[in-house]
Amino acid sequence: MSRRAVIGGGSGFVGTALRRALESDGYEVSVIGRDGPDARWDDPASLRRVIDGADLLIGLAGRSINCRFTDENRDAILQSRLDTTRALHDAVSRAEHPPAVWMNASSAAVYRYALDRPQSEADTEVDTGFLPDVSRAWEAELFRGELPATRRVALRITLVLGAGPATDLFFRLARFGVGGPQFDGWWFPHRRYRGIGPHPTQPRQPLGRRSRGHQKFSWIHIDDLVGAVRLIRDDDRIAGPVNMSAPGVVDNRGLMAALRRVVGMPIGIPAWRFMLEPAMWVLRAEPDLVLNSRWIAPGVLEDAGYSFAHPELEPALRDVRAQGRVRRAN
């Protein structure tokens, strides 16, 4: 009999890549979404039906953070993660034959702002404010209570390079000549990054640090995210948080320079926070998504012997761009 896998929130480009990979591995894959196709978030009976007897469960659902952190969006970002993870937890706990492995998306936003050294899963210096609070509450729901038959893993995902909107935005910035470094600095006080959830924390102060474009950029190629999921699935020793990040971390200057080389644009206009704040308001996004410094080390993956297909940034960007050309040609 074929093995069964369930993906919660499998309609995005990460979920689609995982579904195709698991199907190529011989899995029968069921997808949970607002409208199915195999189960719905608002239908607990359908969740129990697809999860009971599954070998593998992967939770990816959650409102995108590529938006302005208005009160409405803040609440939706938090609740979408808690509600869907709670629904999966309830289905697993009531299953007669629960899945052996449950991997659930999380975020590397739990780690502190870092310019001095990389942060691994062993680091306890965490950040404060909105996104770190969301990530901690998300993981707390995953690891709540006892599920003795199910190994649980929190995938602390960095920016995923592939056919997604974030990667496309970076390429467009470089192609249009505005792919210079982004410089942090002072801005008017606001409350968009204030804490949230059951244990809200105060955001670090000051928000604007003069990083001079040296804020770190952590990332992972979609192929390596899929490869890491396969490794975690097959290695019974891995449980708890796992950093989904490539070892080849760069700073913002290096990121933007690599993007310009890949798209063949010799110039890139730099941008300071006082320019980014109104521009991001127009784009309905947050400047801290490019100004924050996350220096994430894939400690668990490297200790488990994972060999990255794309360990360095520029070759990874070139591969993503080449794959995009192939898709458009077909």
PDB file of C-alpha atoms in Angstrom, residues 43-231:
ATOM      1  CA  ASP A  43     -14.758  20.829   9.064  1.00  0.00           C
ATOM      2  CA  PRO A  44     -13.146  18.864  11.950  1.00  0.00           C
ATOM      3  CA  ALA A  45     -14.594  15.578  10.704  1.00  0.00           C
ATOM      4  CA  SER A  46     -12.837  15.940   7.342  1.00  0.00           C
ATOM      5  CA  LEU A  47      -9.560  16.781   9.113  1.00  0.00           C
ATOM      6  CA  ARG A  48      -9.755  13.645  11.247  1.00  0.00           C
ATOM      7  CA  ARG A  49     -10.642  11.586   8.192  1.00  0.00           C
ATOM      8  CA  VAL A  50      -7.545  12.569   6.179  1.00  0.00           C
ATOM      9  CA  ILE A  51      -5.117  12.689   9.135  1.00  0.00           C
ATOM     10  CA  ASP A  52      -6.089   9.370  10.738  1.00  0.00           C
ATOM     11  CA  GLY A  53      -3.810   6.735   9.226  1.00  0.00           C
ATOM     12  CA  ALA A  54      -1.509   9.238   7.469  1.00  0.00           C
ATOM     13  CA  ASP A  55       2.238   8.630   7.701  1.00  0.00           C
ATOM     14  CA  LEU A  56       3.271  12.276   7.461  1.00  0.00           C
ATOM     15  CA  LEU A  57       1.601  15.608   8.302  1.00  0.00           C
ATOM     16  CA  ILE A  58       2.970  19.003   7.216  1.00  0.00           C
ATOM     17  CA  GLY A  59       1.290  22.221   8.391  1.00  0.00           C
ATOM     18  CA  LEU A  60       1.994  25.330   6.314  1.00  0.00           C
ATOM     19  CA  ALA A  61      -1.139  27.430   6.773  1.00  0.00           C
ATOM     20  CA  GLY A  62      -0.999  31.071   7.854  1.00  0.00           C
ATOM     21  CA  ARG A  63      -1.817  34.553   6.598  1.00  0.00           C
ATOM     22  CA  SER A  64       1.087  36.019   4.606  1.00  0.00           C
ATOM     23  CA  ILE A  65       3.258  38.556   6.446  1.00  0.00           C
ATOM     24  CA  ASN A  66       3.798  40.410   3.154  1.00  0.00           C
ATOM     25  CA  CYS A  67       1.395  43.169   4.218  1.00  0.00           C
ATOM     26  CA  ARG A  68       1.141  46.221   6.446  1.00  0.00           C
ATOM     27  CA  PHE A  69       0.872  45.344  10.108  1.00  0.00           C
ATOM     28  CA  THR A  70      -2.471  47.024  10.686  1.00  0.00           C
ATOM     29  CA  ASP A  71      -4.515  45.864  13.679  1.00  0.00           C
ATOM     30  CA  GLU A  72      -6.683  43.748  11.375  1.00  0.00           C
ATOM     31  CA  ASN A  73      -3.707  42.148   9.621  1.00  0.00           C
ATOM     32  CA  ARG A  74      -1.833  41.583  12.891  1.00  0.00           C
ATOM     33  CA  ASP A  75      -4.785  39.674  14.334  1.00  0.00           C
ATOM     34  CA  ALA A  76      -5.218  37.669  11.104  1.00  0.00           C
ATOM     35  CA  ILE A  77      -1.507  36.740  10.988  1.00  0.00           C
ATOM     36  CA  LEU A  78      -1.620  35.420  14.550  1.00  0.00           C
ATOM     37  CA  GLN A  79      -5.026  33.744  14.542  1.00  0.00           C
ATOM     38  CA  SER A  80      -4.602  32.054  11.157  1.00  0.00           C
ATOM     39  CA  ARG A  81      -1.526  30.273  12.517  1.00  0.00           C
ATOM     40  CA  LEU A  82      -2.990  29.388  15.901  1.00  0.00           C
ATOM     41  CA  ASP A  83      -6.383  28.264  14.585  1.00  0.00           C
ATOM     42  CA  THR A  84      -5.018  25.956  11.883  1.00  0.00           C
ATOM     43  CA  THR A  85      -2.305  24.477  14.121  1.00  0.00           C
ATOM     44  CA  ARG A  86      -4.876  23.902  16.870  1.00  0.00           C
ATOM     45  CA  ALA A  87      -7.158  22.173  14.360  1.00  0.00           C
ATOM     46  CA  LEU A  88      -4.309  19.860  13.287  1.00  0.00           C
ATOM     47  CA  HIS A  89      -3.382  19.187  16.921  1.00  0.00           C
ATOM     48  CA  ASP A  90      -6.958  18.215  17.772  1.00  0.00           C
ATOM     49  CA  ALA A  91      -7.171  15.884  14.760  1.00  0.00           C
ATOM     50  CA  VAL A  92      -3.841  14.211  15.607  1.00  0.00           C
ATOM     51  CA  SER A  93      -4.761  13.775  19.277  1.00  0.00           C
ATOM     52  CA  ARG A  94      -8.068  12.086  18.336  1.00  0.00           C
ATOM     53  CA  ALA A  95      -6.701   9.890  15.571  1.00  0.00           C
ATOM     54  CA  GLU A  96      -6.771   6.150  16.107  1.00  0.00           C
ATOM     55  CA  HIS A  97      -3.637   5.888  13.953  1.00  0.00           C
ATOM     56  CA  PRO A  98      -1.868   9.279  14.240  1.00  0.00           C
ATOM     57  CA  PRO A  99       0.911  10.288  11.833  1.00  0.00           C
ATOM     58  CA  ALA A 100       4.424   9.308  12.845  1.00  0.00           C
ATOM     59  CA  VAL A 101       5.782  12.753  11.961  1.00  0.00           C
ATOM     60  CA  TRP A 102       4.167  16.190  12.141  1.00  0.00           C
ATOM     61  CA  MET A 103       6.214  19.063  10.725  1.00  0.00           C
ATOM     62  CA  ASN A 104       4.714  22.499  11.174  1.00  0.00           C
ATOM     63  CA  ALA A 105       5.883  25.775   9.708  1.00  0.00           C
ATOM     64  CA  SER A 106       7.339  28.364  12.046  1.00  0.00           C
ATOM     65  CA  SER A 107       9.624  31.340  11.529  1.00  0.00           C
ATOM     66  CA  ALA A 108      13.226  32.323  12.158  1.00  0.00           C
ATOM     67  CA  ALA A 109      11.807  35.604  13.488  1.00  0.00           C
ATOM     68  CA  VAL A 110      12.131  34.122  16.986  1.00  0.00           C
ATOM     69  CA  TYR A 111      15.868  34.893  16.939  1.00  0.00           C
ATOM     70  CA  ARG A 112      17.309  38.226  18.013  1.00  0.00           C
ATOM     71  CA  TYR A 113      18.606  40.916  15.706  1.00  0.00           C
ATOM     72  CA  ALA A 114      22.154  39.698  15.015  1.00  0.00           C
ATOM     73  CA  LEU A 115      25.185  41.314  13.392  1.00  0.00           C
ATOM     74  CA  ASP A 116      27.790  39.606  15.563  1.00  0.00           C
ATOM     75  CA  ARG A 117      27.279  35.858  15.074  1.00  0.00           C
ATOM     76  CA  PRO A 118      24.884  33.259  13.626  1.00  0.00           C
ATOM     77  CA  GLN A 119      21.972  31.920  15.689  1.00  0.00           C
ATOM     78  CA  SER A 120      21.398  28.161  15.834  1.00  0.00           C
ATOM     79  CA  GLU A 121      18.617  26.109  17.407  1.00  0.00           C
ATOM     80  CA  ALA A 122      20.701  26.007  20.612  1.00  0.00           C
ATOM     81  CA  ASP A 123      20.572  29.798  21.013  1.00  0.00           C
ATOM     82  CA  THR A 124      18.188  31.124  23.651  1.00  0.00           C
ATOM     83  CA  GLU A 125      18.600  34.837  22.868  1.00  0.00           C
ATOM     84  CA  VAL A 126      15.226  35.566  21.322  1.00  0.00           C
ATOM     85  CA  ASP A 127      13.754  38.730  19.857  1.00  0.00           C
ATOM     86  CA  THR A 128      10.707  40.605  21.113  1.00  0.00           C
ATOM     87  CA  GLY A 129       7.723  42.320  19.538  1.00  0.00           C
ATOM     88  CA  PHE A 130       5.115  41.276  17.003  1.00  0.00           C
ATOM     89  CA  LEU A 131       6.652  38.613  14.724  1.00  0.00           C
ATOM     90  CA  PRO A 132       8.707  36.943  17.484  1.00  0.00           C
ATOM     91  CA  ASP A 133       5.556  36.750  19.644  1.00  0.00           C
ATOM     92  CA  VAL A 134       3.621  35.220  16.729  1.00  0.00           C
ATOM     93  CA  SER A 135       6.347  32.610  16.185  1.00  0.00           C
ATOM     94  CA  ARG A 136       6.529  31.648  19.865  1.00  0.00           C
ATOM     95  CA  ALA A 137       2.752  31.296  20.177  1.00  0.00           C
ATOM     96  CA  TRP A 138       2.689  29.265  16.936  1.00  0.00           C
ATOM     97  CA  GLU A 139       5.292  26.817  18.219  1.00  0.00           C
ATOM     98  CA  ALA A 140       3.615  26.611  21.636  1.00  0.00           C
ATOM     99  CA  GLU A 141       0.434  25.390  19.921  1.00  0.00           C
ATOM    100  CA  LEU A 142       2.413  22.781  17.978  1.00  0.00           C
ATOM    101  CA  PHE A 143       4.192  21.404  21.065  1.00  0.00           C
ATOM    102  CA  ARG A 144       1.196  21.626  23.396  1.00  0.00           C
ATOM    103  CA  GLY A 145       0.423  18.518  25.452  1.00  0.00           C
ATOM    104  CA  GLU A 146       1.429  14.915  24.871  1.00  0.00           C
ATOM    105  CA  LEU A 147       1.305  13.201  21.476  1.00  0.00           C
ATOM    106  CA  PRO A 148       3.424  10.133  22.232  1.00  0.00           C
ATOM    107  CA  ALA A 149       2.975   8.464  18.843  1.00  0.00           C
ATOM    108  CA  THR A 150       3.882  11.566  16.808  1.00  0.00           C
ATOM    109  CA  ARG A 151       7.294  13.202  16.420  1.00  0.00           C
ATOM    110  CA  ARG A 152       6.848  16.967  16.161  1.00  0.00           C
ATOM    111  CA  VAL A 153       9.174  19.388  14.333  1.00  0.00           C
ATOM    112  CA  ALA A 154       8.922  23.188  14.037  1.00  0.00           C
ATOM    113  CA  LEU A 155      10.343  24.332  10.687  1.00  0.00           C
ATOM    114  CA  ARG A 156      11.852  27.755  11.396  1.00  0.00           C
ATOM    115  CA  ILE A 157      11.752  28.918   7.801  1.00  0.00           C
ATOM    116  CA  THR A 158      13.781  31.829   6.435  1.00  0.00           C
ATOM    117  CA  LEU A 159      13.020  33.494   3.078  1.00  0.00           C
ATOM    118  CA  VAL A 160      12.490  30.749   0.493  1.00  0.00           C
ATOM    119  CA  LEU A 161      14.028  31.378  -2.937  1.00  0.00           C
ATOM    120  CA  GLY A 162      11.802  30.042  -5.702  1.00  0.00           C
ATOM    121  CA  ALA A 163       8.681  30.839  -7.675  1.00  0.00           C
ATOM    122  CA  GLY A 164       7.201  32.969  -4.906  1.00  0.00           C
ATOM    123  CA  PRO A 165       6.269  36.648  -4.618  1.00  0.00           C
ATOM    124  CA  ALA A 166       9.202  37.642  -2.385  1.00  0.00           C
ATOM    125  CA  THR A 167      11.836  36.325  -4.807  1.00  0.00           C
ATOM    126  CA  ASP A 168      10.042  37.948  -7.729  1.00  0.00           C
ATOM    127  CA  LEU A 169      10.004  41.296  -5.889  1.00  0.00           C
ATOM    128  CA  PHE A 170      13.777  41.158  -5.333  1.00  0.00           C
ATOM    129  CA  PHE A 171      14.396  40.428  -9.022  1.00  0.00           C
ATOM    130  CA  ARG A 172      12.129  43.292 -10.088  1.00  0.00           C
ATOM    131  CA  LEU A 173      13.875  45.765  -7.775  1.00  0.00           C
ATOM    132  CA  ALA A 174      17.252  44.840  -9.262  1.00  0.00           C
ATOM    133  CA  ARG A 175      15.993  44.825 -12.854  1.00  0.00           C
ATOM    134  CA  PHE A 176      14.464  48.314 -12.552  1.00  0.00           C
ATOM    135  CA  GLY A 177      17.681  49.843 -11.201  1.00  0.00           C
ATOM    136  CA  VAL A 178      16.553  50.249  -7.576  1.00  0.00           C
ATOM    137  CA  GLY A 179      18.438  47.217  -6.334  1.00  0.00           C
ATOM    138  CA  GLY A 180      20.924  49.081  -4.181  1.00  0.00           C
ATOM    139  CA  PRO A 181      21.503  48.376  -0.488  1.00  0.00           C
ATOM    140  CA  GLN A 182      18.863  49.329   2.064  1.00  0.00           C
ATOM    141  CA  PHE A 183      20.043  51.385   5.033  1.00  0.00           C
ATOM    142  CA  ASP A 184      18.318  51.375   8.402  1.00  0.00           C
ATOM    143  CA  GLY A 185      17.928  54.495  10.516  1.00  0.00           C
ATOM    144  CA  TRP A 186      15.572  56.629  12.572  1.00  0.00           C
ATOM    145  CA  TRP A 187      11.855  56.893  11.848  1.00  0.00           C
ATOM    146  CA  PHE A 188       8.856  58.277  13.687  1.00  0.00           C
ATOM    147  CA  PRO A 189       7.704  56.055  16.578  1.00  0.00           C
ATOM    148  CA  HIS A 190       4.783  53.733  15.854  1.00  0.00           C
ATOM    149  CA  ARG A 191       3.067  50.720  17.407  1.00  0.00           C
ATOM    150  CA  ARG A 192       2.824  48.303  14.467  1.00  0.00           C
ATOM    151  CA  TYR A 193       5.571  46.063  15.863  1.00  0.00           C
ATOM    152  CA  ARG A 194       4.201  45.894  19.410  1.00  0.00           C
ATOM    153  CA  GLY A 195       3.786  42.452  20.957  1.00  0.00           C
ATOM    154  CA  ILE A 196       0.749  40.240  20.536  1.00  0.00           C
ATOM    155  CA  GLY A 197      -0.730  36.965  21.744  1.00  0.00           C
ATOM    156  CA  PRO A 198      -0.996  35.378  25.183  1.00  0.00           C
ATOM    157  CA  HIS A 199       2.382  36.784  26.341  1.00  0.00           C
ATOM    158  CA  PRO A 200       3.016  40.037  24.420  1.00  0.00           C
ATOM    159  CA  THR A 201       6.509  41.511  24.635  1.00  0.00           C
ATOM    160  CA  GLN A 202       7.841  44.970  23.964  1.00  0.00           C
ATOM    161  CA  PRO A 203       9.744  45.345  20.660  1.00  0.00           C
ATOM    162  CA  ARG A 204      13.464  45.946  20.885  1.00  0.00           C
ATOM    163  CA  GLN A 205      14.487  49.595  21.035  1.00  0.00           C
ATOM    164  CA  PRO A 206      15.498  51.439  19.025  1.00  0.00           C
ATOM    165  CA  LEU A 207      13.821  49.905  15.987  1.00  0.00           C
ATOM    166  CA  GLY A 208      16.109  51.718  13.561  1.00  0.00           C
ATOM    167  CA  ARG A 209      19.756  50.674  13.842  1.00  0.00           C
ATOM    168  CA  ARG A 210      22.454  52.179  11.646  1.00  0.00           C
ATOM    169  CA  SER A 211      23.475  48.869  10.102  1.00  0.00           C
ATOM    170  CA  ARG A 212      24.865  50.605   6.962  1.00  0.00           C
ATOM    171  CA  GLY A 213      23.517  47.829   4.769  1.00  0.00           C
ATOM    172  CA  HIS A 214      25.263  45.094   6.747  1.00  0.00           C
ATOM    173  CA  GLN A 215      22.063  43.558   8.145  1.00  0.00           C
ATOM    174  CA  LYS A 216      22.191  39.808   7.541  1.00  0.00           C
ATOM    175  CA  PHE A 217      19.984  38.006   5.028  1.00  0.00           C
ATOM    176  CA  SER A 218      19.157  34.360   5.704  1.00  0.00           C
ATOM    177  CA  TRP A 219      17.502  32.298   2.986  1.00  0.00           C
ATOM    178  CA  ILE A 220      16.973  28.783   1.634  1.00  0.00           C
ATOM    179  CA  HIS A 221      16.442  27.497  -1.908  1.00  0.00           C
ATOM    180  CA  ILE A 222      13.137  25.683  -2.413  1.00  0.00           C
ATOM    181  CA  ASP A 223      15.016  22.539  -3.496  1.00  0.00           C
ATOM    182  CA  ASP A 224      16.873  22.473  -0.175  1.00  0.00           C
ATOM    183  CA  LEU A 225      13.694  23.085   1.797  1.00  0.00           C
ATOM    184  CA  VAL A 226      12.217  20.018   0.099  1.00  0.00           C
ATOM    185  CA  GLY A 227      15.428  18.061   0.687  1.00  0.00           C
ATOM    186  CA  ALA A 228      15.488  19.044   4.352  1.00  0.00           C
ATOM    187  CA  VAL A 229      11.868  17.937   4.801  1.00  0.00           C
ATOM    188  CA  ARG A 230      12.790  14.555   3.334  1.00  0.00           C
ATOM    189  CA  LEU A 231      15.751  14.260   5.716  1.00  0.00           C
TER     190      LEU A 231
END
